[in-house]
Tab-separated table of C-alpha atoms in Angstrom:
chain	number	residue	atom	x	y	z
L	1	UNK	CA	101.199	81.056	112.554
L	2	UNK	CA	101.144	83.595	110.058
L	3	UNK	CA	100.973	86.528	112.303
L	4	UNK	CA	100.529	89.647	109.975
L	5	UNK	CA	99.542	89.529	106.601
L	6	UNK	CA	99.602	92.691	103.812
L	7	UNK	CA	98.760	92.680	100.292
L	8	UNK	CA	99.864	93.699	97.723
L	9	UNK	CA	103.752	93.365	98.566
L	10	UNK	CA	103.969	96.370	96.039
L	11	UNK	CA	102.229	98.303	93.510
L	12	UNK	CA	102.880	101.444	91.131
L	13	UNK	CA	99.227	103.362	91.065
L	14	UNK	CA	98.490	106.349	88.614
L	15	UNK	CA	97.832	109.532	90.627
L	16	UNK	CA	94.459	110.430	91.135
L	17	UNK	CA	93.216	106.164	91.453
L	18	UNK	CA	92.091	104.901	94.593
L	19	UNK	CA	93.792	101.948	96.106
L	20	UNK	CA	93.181	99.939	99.373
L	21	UNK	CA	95.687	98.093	100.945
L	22	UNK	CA	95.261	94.902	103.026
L	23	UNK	CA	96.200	94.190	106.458
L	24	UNK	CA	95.115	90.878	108.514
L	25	UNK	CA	96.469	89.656	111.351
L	26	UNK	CA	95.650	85.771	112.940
L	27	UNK	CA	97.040	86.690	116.263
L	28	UNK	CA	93.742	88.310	118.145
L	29	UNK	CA	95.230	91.242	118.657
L	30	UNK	CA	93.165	94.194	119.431
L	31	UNK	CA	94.776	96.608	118.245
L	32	UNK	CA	95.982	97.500	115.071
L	33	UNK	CA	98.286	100.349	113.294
L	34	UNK	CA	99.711	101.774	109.761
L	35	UNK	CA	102.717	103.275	109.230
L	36	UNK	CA	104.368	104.923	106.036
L	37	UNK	CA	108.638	104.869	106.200
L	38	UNK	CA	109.942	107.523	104.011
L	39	UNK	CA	113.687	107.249	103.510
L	40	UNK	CA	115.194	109.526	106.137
L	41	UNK	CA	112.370	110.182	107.923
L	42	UNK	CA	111.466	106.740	109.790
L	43	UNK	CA	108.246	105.536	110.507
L	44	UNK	CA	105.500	107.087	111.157
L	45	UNK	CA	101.916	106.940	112.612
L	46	UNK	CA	98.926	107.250	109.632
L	47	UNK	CA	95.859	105.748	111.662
L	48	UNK	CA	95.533	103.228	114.610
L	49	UNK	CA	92.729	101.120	115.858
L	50	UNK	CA	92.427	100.012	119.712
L	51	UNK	CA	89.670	97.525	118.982
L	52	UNK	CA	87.127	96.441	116.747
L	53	UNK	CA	84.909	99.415	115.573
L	54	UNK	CA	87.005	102.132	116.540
L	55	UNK	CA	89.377	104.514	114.715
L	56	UNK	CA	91.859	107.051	115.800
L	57	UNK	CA	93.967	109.602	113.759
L	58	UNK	CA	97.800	109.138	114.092
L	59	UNK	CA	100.691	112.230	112.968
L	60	UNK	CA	99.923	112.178	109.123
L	61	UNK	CA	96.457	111.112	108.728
L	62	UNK	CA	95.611	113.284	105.743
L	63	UNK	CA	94.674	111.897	102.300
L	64	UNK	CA	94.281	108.115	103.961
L	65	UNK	CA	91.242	106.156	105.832
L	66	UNK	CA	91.102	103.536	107.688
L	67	UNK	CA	87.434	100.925	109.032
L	68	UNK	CA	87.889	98.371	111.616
L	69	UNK	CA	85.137	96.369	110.636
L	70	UNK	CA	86.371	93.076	112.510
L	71	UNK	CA	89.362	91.970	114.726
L	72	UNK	CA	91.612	90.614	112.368
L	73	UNK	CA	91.256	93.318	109.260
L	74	UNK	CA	92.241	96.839	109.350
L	75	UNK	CA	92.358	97.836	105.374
L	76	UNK	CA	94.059	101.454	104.838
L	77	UNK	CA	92.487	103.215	101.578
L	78	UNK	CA	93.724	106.140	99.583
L	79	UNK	CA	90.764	107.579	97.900
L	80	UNK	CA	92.914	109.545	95.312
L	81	UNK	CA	96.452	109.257	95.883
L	82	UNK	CA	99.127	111.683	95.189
L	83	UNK	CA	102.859	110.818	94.555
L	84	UNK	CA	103.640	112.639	97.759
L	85	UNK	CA	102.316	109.493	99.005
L	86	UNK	CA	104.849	107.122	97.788
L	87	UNK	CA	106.476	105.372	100.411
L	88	UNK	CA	106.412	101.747	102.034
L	89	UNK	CA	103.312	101.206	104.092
L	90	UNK	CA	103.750	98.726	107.746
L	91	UNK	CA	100.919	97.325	109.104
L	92	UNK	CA	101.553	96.555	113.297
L	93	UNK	CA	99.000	95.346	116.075
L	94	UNK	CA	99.321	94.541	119.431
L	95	UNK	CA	97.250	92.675	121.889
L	96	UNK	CA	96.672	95.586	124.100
L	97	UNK	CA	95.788	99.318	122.787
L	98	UNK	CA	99.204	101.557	123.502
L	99	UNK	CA	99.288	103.088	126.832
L	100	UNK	CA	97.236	99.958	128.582
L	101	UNK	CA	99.915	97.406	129.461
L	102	UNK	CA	103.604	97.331	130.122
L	103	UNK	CA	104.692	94.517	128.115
L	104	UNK	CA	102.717	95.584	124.526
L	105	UNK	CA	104.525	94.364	121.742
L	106	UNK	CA	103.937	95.312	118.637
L	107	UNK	CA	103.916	93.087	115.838
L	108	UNK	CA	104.729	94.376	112.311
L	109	UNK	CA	103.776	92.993	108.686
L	110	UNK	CA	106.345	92.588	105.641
L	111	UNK	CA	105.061	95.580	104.417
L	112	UNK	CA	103.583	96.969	100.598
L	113	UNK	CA	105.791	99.374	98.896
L	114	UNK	CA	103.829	102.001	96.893
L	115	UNK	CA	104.850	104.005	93.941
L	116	UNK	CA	102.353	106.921	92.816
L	117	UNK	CA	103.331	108.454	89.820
X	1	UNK	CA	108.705	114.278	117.794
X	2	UNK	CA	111.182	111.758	118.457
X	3	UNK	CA	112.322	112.608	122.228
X	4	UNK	CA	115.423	110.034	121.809
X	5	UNK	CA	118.670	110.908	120.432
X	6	UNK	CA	121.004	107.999	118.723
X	7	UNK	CA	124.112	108.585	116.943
X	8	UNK	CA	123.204	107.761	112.726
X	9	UNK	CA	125.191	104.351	112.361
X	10	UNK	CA	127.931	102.216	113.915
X	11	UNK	CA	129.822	99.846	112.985
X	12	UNK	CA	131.226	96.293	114.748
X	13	UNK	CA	132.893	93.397	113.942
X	14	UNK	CA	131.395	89.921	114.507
X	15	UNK	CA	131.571	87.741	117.497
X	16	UNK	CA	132.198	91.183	119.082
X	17	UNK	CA	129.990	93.114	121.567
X	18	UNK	CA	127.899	96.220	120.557
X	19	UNK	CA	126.724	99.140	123.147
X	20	UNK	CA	124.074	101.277	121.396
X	21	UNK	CA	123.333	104.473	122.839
X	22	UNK	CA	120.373	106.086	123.699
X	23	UNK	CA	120.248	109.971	124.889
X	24	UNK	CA	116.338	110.943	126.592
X	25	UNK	CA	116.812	113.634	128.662
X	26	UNK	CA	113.478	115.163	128.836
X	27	UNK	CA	112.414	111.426	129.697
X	28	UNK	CA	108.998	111.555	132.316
X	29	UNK	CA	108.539	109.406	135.465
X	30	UNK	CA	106.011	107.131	133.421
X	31	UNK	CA	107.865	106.460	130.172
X	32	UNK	CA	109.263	103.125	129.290
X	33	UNK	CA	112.213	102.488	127.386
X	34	UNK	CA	111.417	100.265	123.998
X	35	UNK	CA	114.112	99.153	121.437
X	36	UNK	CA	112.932	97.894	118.124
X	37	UNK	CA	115.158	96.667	115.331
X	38	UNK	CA	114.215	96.974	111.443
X	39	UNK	CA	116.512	94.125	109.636
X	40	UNK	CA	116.742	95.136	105.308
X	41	UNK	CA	113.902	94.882	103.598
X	42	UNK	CA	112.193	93.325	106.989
X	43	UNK	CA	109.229	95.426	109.067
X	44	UNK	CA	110.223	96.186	112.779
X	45	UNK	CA	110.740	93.603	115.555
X	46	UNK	CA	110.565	93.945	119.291
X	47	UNK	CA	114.058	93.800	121.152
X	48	UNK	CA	113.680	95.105	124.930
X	49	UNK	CA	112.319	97.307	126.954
X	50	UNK	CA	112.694	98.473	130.682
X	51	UNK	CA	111.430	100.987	133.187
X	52	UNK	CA	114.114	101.601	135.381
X	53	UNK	CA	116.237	98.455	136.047
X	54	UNK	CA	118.612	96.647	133.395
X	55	UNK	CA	116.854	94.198	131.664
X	56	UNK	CA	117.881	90.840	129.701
X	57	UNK	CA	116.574	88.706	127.336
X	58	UNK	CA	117.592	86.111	124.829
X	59	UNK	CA	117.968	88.609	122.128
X	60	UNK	CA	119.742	91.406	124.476
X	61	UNK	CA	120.227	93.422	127.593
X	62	UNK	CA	119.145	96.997	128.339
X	63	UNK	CA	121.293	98.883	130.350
X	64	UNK	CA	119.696	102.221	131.961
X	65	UNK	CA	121.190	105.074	133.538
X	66	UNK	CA	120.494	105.844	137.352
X	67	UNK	CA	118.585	109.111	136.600
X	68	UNK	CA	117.270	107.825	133.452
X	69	UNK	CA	118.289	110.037	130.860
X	70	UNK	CA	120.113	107.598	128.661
X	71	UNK	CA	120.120	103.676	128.130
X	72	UNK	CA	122.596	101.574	126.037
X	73	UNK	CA	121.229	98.616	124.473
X	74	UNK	CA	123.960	95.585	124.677
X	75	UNK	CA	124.070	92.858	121.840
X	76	UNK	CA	126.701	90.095	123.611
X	77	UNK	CA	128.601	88.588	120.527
X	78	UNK	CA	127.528	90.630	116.872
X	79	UNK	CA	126.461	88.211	114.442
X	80	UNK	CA	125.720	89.298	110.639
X	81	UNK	CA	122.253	88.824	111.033
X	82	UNK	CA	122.099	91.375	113.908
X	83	UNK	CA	122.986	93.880	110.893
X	84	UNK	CA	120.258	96.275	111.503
X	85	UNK	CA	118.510	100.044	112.251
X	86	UNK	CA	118.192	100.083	115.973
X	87	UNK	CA	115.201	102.444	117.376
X	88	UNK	CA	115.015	103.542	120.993
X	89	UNK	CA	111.376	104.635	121.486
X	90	UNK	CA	109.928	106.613	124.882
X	91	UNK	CA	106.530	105.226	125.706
X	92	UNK	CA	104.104	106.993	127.844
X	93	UNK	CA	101.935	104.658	129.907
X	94	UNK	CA	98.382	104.563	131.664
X	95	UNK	CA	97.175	107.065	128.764
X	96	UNK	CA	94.443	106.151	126.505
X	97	UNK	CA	94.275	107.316	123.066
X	98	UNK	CA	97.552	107.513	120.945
X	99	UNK	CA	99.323	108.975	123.434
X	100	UNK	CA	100.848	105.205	124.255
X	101	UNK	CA	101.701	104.837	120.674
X	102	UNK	CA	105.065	104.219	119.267
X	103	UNK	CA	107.092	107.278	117.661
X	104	UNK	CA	110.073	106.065	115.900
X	105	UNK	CA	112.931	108.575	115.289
X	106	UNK	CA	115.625	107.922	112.798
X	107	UNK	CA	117.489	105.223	114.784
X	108	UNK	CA	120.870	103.672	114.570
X	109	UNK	CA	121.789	101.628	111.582
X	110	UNK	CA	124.361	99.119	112.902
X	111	UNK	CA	126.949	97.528	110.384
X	112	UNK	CA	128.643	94.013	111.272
X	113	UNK	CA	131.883	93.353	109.787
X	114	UNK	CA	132.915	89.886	109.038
């Protein structure tokens, strides 16, 4: 089982260019999540999904969007990044949306490291 | 805002047990207790959570205070591989939204000596 999948594993983007990063996950989980770690800062929330077709802002949505087109995708696109944006990006999901279930593990990706210069 | 407090980093030598503290004072009646672990280079993993009872599981055990405002998560016998940053994460439940969602503060980045 694969379990979560990103792509790329890294990439160093001009400031300004769009990029979309890939997220898919095999496990039929319904919900899905991005985070961006910053060194000393730990993760945090960008965008989440609780199912297919919905969208919900996280703590630093701003300069990032997110579609939930199907299940098992939940791409994260910066229309013009900014090198304030550099940071490693973790795609999570979990069967359940948060707040739903007791046991809701989440389940994270390998993550994409992102340069913007 | 993280509502945890965790000291920055200890250290522990293998084969050896490890308490990790967890401070949450301001903890509510209807937030669990989650630990997650980030291994180098690695995205975060579930350990444990609990409500209100110790907990145990093949990776761990969860120790939490009677009036709930701290927890102390146990590894039984430190291997390298448990070399880690340990998060202790509050979450709210029955809310819908992102009010359930995870909120990681700066957690505890354990060191395993040899």
């Amino acid at each position: 089982t694969a379990g979560i999948t990103q792509a790329p594993t890294s990439q160093i983007l001009a400031a300004g260019r769009s990029m979309t990063l890939r997220c898919t996950q095999d496990m039929r989980h319904n919900a899905m999540y991005w985070y961006r770690q910053d060194l000393g800062l730990g993760l945090r929330l960008i965008h989440y999904s609780n199912t297919a077709g919905t969208t919900g802002k996280g703590e630093v949505p701003d300069g990032y969007s997110v579609s939930r087109a199907n299940t098992d995708d939940f791409p994260l696109t910066l229309a013009s990044a900014v090198p304030s944006q550099t940071s490693v990006y973790f795609c999570a999901s979990s069967l359940r949306p948060p707040g739903l279930a007791v046991y809701n593990e989440q389940f994270f990706g390998p993550g994409t490291r992102l340069t913007v210069l | 805002d993280a509502k945890t407090t965790q000291p920055n980093s200890m250290e522990s030598n293998e084969e050896e047990p490890v308490h990790l503290p967890c401070n949450h004072s301001t903890i509510s009646g209807t937030d669990y207790i989650h630990w997650y672990r980030q291994l180098p280079s690695q995205g975060p993993e579930y350990v444990i959570h609990g409500l209100t009872s110790n907990v145990n599981n093949r990776m761990a055990s969860l120790a939490i205070a009677e009036d709930r405002k701290s927890s102390t998560l146990i590894l039984h016998r430190a291997t390298l591989r448990d070399a880690a940053v340990y998060y202790c994460i509050l979450r709210a439940m029955n809310y819908g939204g992102s009010q359930g969602n995870l909120i990681f503060g700066k957690g505890t980045k354990l060191s395993v000596k040899p």
